[in-house]
mmCIF file of C-alpha atoms in Angstrom:
data_model
loop_
_atom_site.group_PDB
_atom_site.id
_atom_site.type_symbol
_atom_site.label_atom_id
_atom_site.label_comp_id
_atom_site.label_asym_id
_atom_site.label_seq_id
_atom_site.Cartn_x
_atom_site.Cartn_y
_atom_site.Cartn_z
ATOM 1 C CA GLU A 20 -123.240 62.189 -194.765
ATOM 2 C CA GLU A 21 -122.072 58.569 -194.592
ATOM 3 C CA ASP A 22 -120.644 58.822 -198.104
ATOM 4 C CA TRP A 23 -118.929 62.115 -197.243
ATOM 5 C CA ASP A 24 -117.339 60.583 -194.133
ATOM 6 C CA ALA A 25 -116.262 57.441 -195.979
ATOM 7 C CA VAL A 26 -114.499 59.411 -198.721
ATOM 8 C CA LEU A 27 -112.795 61.788 -196.272
ATOM 9 C CA ASP A 28 -111.746 58.888 -194.042
ATOM 10 C CA THR A 29 -110.282 56.944 -196.968
ATOM 11 C CA ASN A 30 -108.709 59.743 -198.973
ATOM 12 C CA LEU A 31 -107.532 62.114 -196.251
ATOM 13 C CA LYS A 32 -107.570 60.692 -192.746
ATOM 14 C CA THR A 33 -105.924 57.413 -193.746
ATOM 15 C CA VAL A 34 -103.205 59.211 -195.714
ATOM 16 C CA PHE A 35 -102.452 61.512 -192.785
ATOM 17 C CA PHE A 36 -102.058 58.641 -190.330
ATOM 18 C CA LEU A 37 -99.979 56.581 -192.784
ATOM 19 C CA CYS A 38 -97.634 59.537 -193.303
ATOM 20 C CA GLN A 39 -97.393 60.041 -189.561
ATOM 21 C CA THR A 40 -96.613 56.362 -188.905
ATOM 22 C CA TYR A 41 -93.999 56.232 -191.672
ATOM 23 C CA ALA A 42 -92.262 59.407 -190.475
ATOM 24 C CA GLN A 43 -92.232 58.277 -186.844
ATOM 25 C CA LYS A 44 -90.549 54.994 -187.773
ATOM 26 C CA THR A 45 -88.144 56.674 -190.178
ATOM 27 C CA LEU A 46 -87.101 59.355 -187.714
ATOM 28 C CA ALA A 47 -86.816 56.865 -184.832
ATOM 29 C CA ALA A 48 -84.415 54.836 -186.981
ATOM 30 C CA ASN A 49 -82.423 58.025 -187.717
ATOM 31 C CA ARG A 50 -82.999 57.595 -191.449
ATOM 32 C CA THR A 51 -84.138 59.819 -194.277
ATOM 33 C CA GLY A 52 -87.233 59.054 -196.275
ATOM 34 C CA LYS A 53 -89.625 59.986 -199.035
ATOM 35 C CA ILE A 54 -93.396 60.160 -199.099
ATOM 36 C CA VAL A 55 -95.423 60.690 -202.265
ATOM 37 C CA ASN A 56 -99.116 61.335 -201.748
ATOM 38 C CA ILE A 57 -101.778 61.208 -204.435
ATOM 39 C CA ALA A 58 -103.735 64.438 -204.777
ATOM 40 C CA SER A 59 -105.753 65.313 -207.896
ATOM 41 C CA MET A 60 -106.200 68.083 -210.393
ATOM 42 C CA LEU A 61 -109.339 68.731 -208.333
ATOM 43 C CA SER A 62 -107.003 69.807 -205.532
ATOM 44 C CA PHE A 63 -106.767 73.069 -207.474
ATOM 45 C CA GLN A 64 -110.296 73.531 -208.776
ATOM 46 C CA GLY A 65 -113.828 72.781 -207.692
ATOM 47 C CA GLY A 66 -114.862 70.148 -210.185
ATOM 48 C CA ILE A 67 -118.469 69.025 -210.417
ATOM 49 C CA ARG A 68 -120.448 66.116 -208.972
ATOM 50 C CA VAL A 69 -117.734 65.093 -206.482
ATOM 51 C CA PRO A 70 -117.664 67.410 -203.453
ATOM 52 C CA SER A 71 -116.194 64.924 -200.957
ATOM 53 C CA TYR A 72 -113.520 63.797 -203.425
ATOM 54 C CA THR A 73 -112.561 67.399 -204.212
ATOM 55 C CA ALA A 74 -112.407 68.290 -200.511
ATOM 56 C CA SER A 75 -110.308 65.236 -199.661
ATOM 57 C CA LYS A 76 -107.834 65.753 -202.486
ATOM 58 C CA SER A 77 -107.513 69.458 -201.666
ATOM 59 C CA GLY A 78 -106.742 68.323 -198.140
ATOM 60 C CA ILE A 79 -103.984 66.032 -199.438
ATOM 61 C CA ALA A 80 -102.228 69.007 -201.015
ATOM 62 C CA GLY A 81 -102.526 70.941 -197.739
ATOM 63 C CA ILE A 82 -101.363 68.068 -195.532
ATOM 64 C CA THR A 83 -98.412 67.525 -197.868
ATOM 65 C CA ARG A 84 -97.317 71.155 -197.430
ATOM 66 C CA LEU A 85 -97.859 71.066 -193.671
ATOM 67 C CA LEU A 86 -95.876 67.865 -193.136
ATOM 68 C CA ALA A 87 -93.069 69.113 -195.388
ATOM 69 C CA ASN A 88 -92.697 72.063 -193.033
ATOM 70 C CA GLU A 89 -92.598 69.786 -190.009
ATOM 71 C CA TRP A 90 -90.242 67.112 -191.368
ATOM 72 C CA GLY A 91 -88.162 68.841 -194.055
ATOM 73 C CA ASN A 92 -85.238 69.609 -191.782
ATOM 74 C CA LYS A 93 -85.357 66.071 -190.394
ATOM 75 C CA GLY A 94 -84.705 64.353 -193.706
ATOM 76 C CA VAL A 95 -88.203 63.306 -194.699
ATOM 77 C CA ASN A 96 -89.274 64.717 -198.048
ATOM 78 C CA ILE A 97 -93.009 64.706 -198.684
ATOM 79 C CA ASN A 98 -94.590 65.618 -201.969
ATOM 80 C CA ALA A 99 -97.726 64.777 -203.882
ATOM 81 C CA ILE A 100 -98.726 64.228 -207.450
ATOM 82 C CA ALA A 101 -101.954 65.571 -208.889
ATOM 83 C CA PRO A 102 -102.863 63.397 -211.838
ATOM 84 C CA GLY A 103 -105.591 64.239 -214.268
ATOM 85 C CA THR A 104 -107.615 61.524 -215.899
ATOM 86 C CA VAL A 105 -105.714 58.267 -216.333
ATOM 87 C CA GLU A 106 -106.429 55.284 -218.545
ATOM 88 C CA THR A 107 -108.021 52.916 -216.046
ATOM 89 C CA PRO A 108 -110.902 50.474 -216.399
ATOM 90 C CA LEU A 109 -113.189 52.850 -214.473
ATOM 91 C CA ASN A 110 -112.274 55.897 -216.548
ATOM 92 C CA ASN A 111 -112.399 53.930 -219.784
ATOM 93 C CA ILE A 112 -116.050 53.043 -219.101
ATOM 94 C CA LEU A 113 -116.812 56.715 -218.638
ATOM 95 C CA PHE A 114 -114.976 57.779 -221.785
ATOM 96 C CA ASP A 115 -116.270 54.918 -223.938
ATOM 97 C CA ASN A 116 -119.884 55.932 -223.255
ATOM 98 C CA ASP A 117 -119.676 59.485 -224.616
ATOM 99 C CA ASP A 118 -120.442 60.952 -221.196
ATOM 100 C CA PRO A 119 -120.761 64.752 -221.598
ATOM 101 C CA PHE A 120 -118.675 65.343 -218.460
ATOM 102 C CA ALA A 121 -115.864 63.175 -219.857
ATOM 103 C CA ASP A 122 -116.147 64.873 -223.225
ATOM 104 C CA ALA A 123 -115.788 68.331 -221.674
ATOM 105 C CA LEU A 124 -112.991 67.186 -219.381
ATOM 106 C CA VAL A 125 -110.684 65.550 -221.886
ATOM 107 C CA ARG A 126 -111.668 65.914 -225.491
ATOM 108 C CA LYS A 127 -112.523 69.606 -225.287
ATOM 109 C CA GLY A 128 -110.937 70.773 -222.046
ATOM 110 C CA GLN A 129 -107.444 69.321 -222.013
ATOM 111 C CA PRO A 130 -104.672 70.586 -224.294
ATOM 112 C CA ILE A 131 -103.163 67.120 -224.783
ATOM 113 C CA GLY A 132 -106.624 65.711 -225.590
ATOM 114 C CA ARG A 133 -106.213 62.244 -224.088
ATOM 115 C CA ASN A 134 -105.997 60.445 -220.776
ATOM 116 C CA ALA A 135 -102.623 59.827 -219.178
ATOM 117 C CA ARG A 136 -101.083 56.413 -219.504
ATOM 118 C CA PRO A 137 -100.396 54.844 -216.087
ATOM 119 C CA GLU A 138 -96.652 54.792 -216.743
ATOM 120 C CA GLU A 139 -96.650 58.565 -217.248
ATOM 121 C CA ILE A 140 -97.913 58.984 -213.690
ATOM 122 C CA ALA A 141 -95.571 56.284 -212.351
ATOM 123 C CA ASP A 142 -92.542 58.080 -213.822
ATOM 124 C CA ALA A 143 -93.345 61.194 -211.775
ATOM 125 C CA VAL A 144 -93.741 59.138 -208.604
ATOM 126 C CA LEU A 145 -90.423 57.413 -209.267
ATOM 127 C CA TRP A 146 -88.664 60.757 -209.620
ATOM 128 C CA LEU A 147 -90.158 62.120 -206.387
ATOM 129 C CA ALA A 148 -89.201 58.913 -204.559
ATOM 130 C CA SER A 149 -85.664 58.905 -205.937
ATOM 131 C CA ALA A 150 -82.411 60.471 -204.770
ATOM 132 C CA ARG A 151 -82.711 62.914 -207.698
ATOM 133 C CA SER A 152 -85.423 64.885 -205.897
ATOM 134 C CA THR A 153 -83.692 65.562 -202.586
ATOM 135 C CA PHE A 154 -84.506 69.295 -202.649
ATOM 136 C CA ALA A 155 -88.180 68.812 -203.518
ATOM 137 C CA THR A 156 -90.544 68.863 -200.567
ATOM 138 C CA GLY A 157 -94.001 70.285 -199.999
ATOM 139 C CA SER A 158 -94.789 70.298 -203.696
ATOM 140 C CA THR A 159 -97.743 68.935 -205.578
ATOM 141 C CA LEU A 160 -96.673 68.008 -209.083
ATOM 142 C CA VAL A 161 -99.548 68.415 -211.517
ATOM 143 C CA ILE A 162 -99.645 65.809 -214.294
ATOM 144 C CA ASP A 163 -102.926 66.507 -216.038
ATOM 145 C CA GLY A 164 -102.230 67.058 -219.731
ATOM 146 C CA GLY A 165 -102.447 70.826 -219.247
ATOM 147 C CA PHE A 166 -105.990 70.882 -217.883
ATOM 148 C CA THR A 167 -105.282 73.154 -214.894
ATOM 149 C CA ALA A 168 -102.994 75.380 -216.989
ATOM 150 C CA GLN A 169 -106.042 76.802 -218.773
#
């Protein structure tokens, strides 16, 4: 239960209160703003072995939609990205050890057949944070190499 609470507090509760604080300050200053939350491909599917992570990231997608409804007409756009597996030191350990879960996830289960490079995720965040995405709000942009398209 402690682990469950810690993951939900970090991944969901903290994000909600950060969004709320940012929007309050932005709206009080009579400005427009952008928020980009980090969901996950597990926001759209159950996954395995990670119930608290899946629940928290599903919550991010829901909170993003909810807050877009509340703030969209006030000039605050809020979206999320849902990355798949990304080349990070933690993921590289998993993939370098021939873990069966990793093998099923990427090598056999993902049309692109590789992890995302960090800059591929950053490019999506940059677009959502830019003036080029002024009509996008309440969306969760999936960047997972086609995994959830299957």
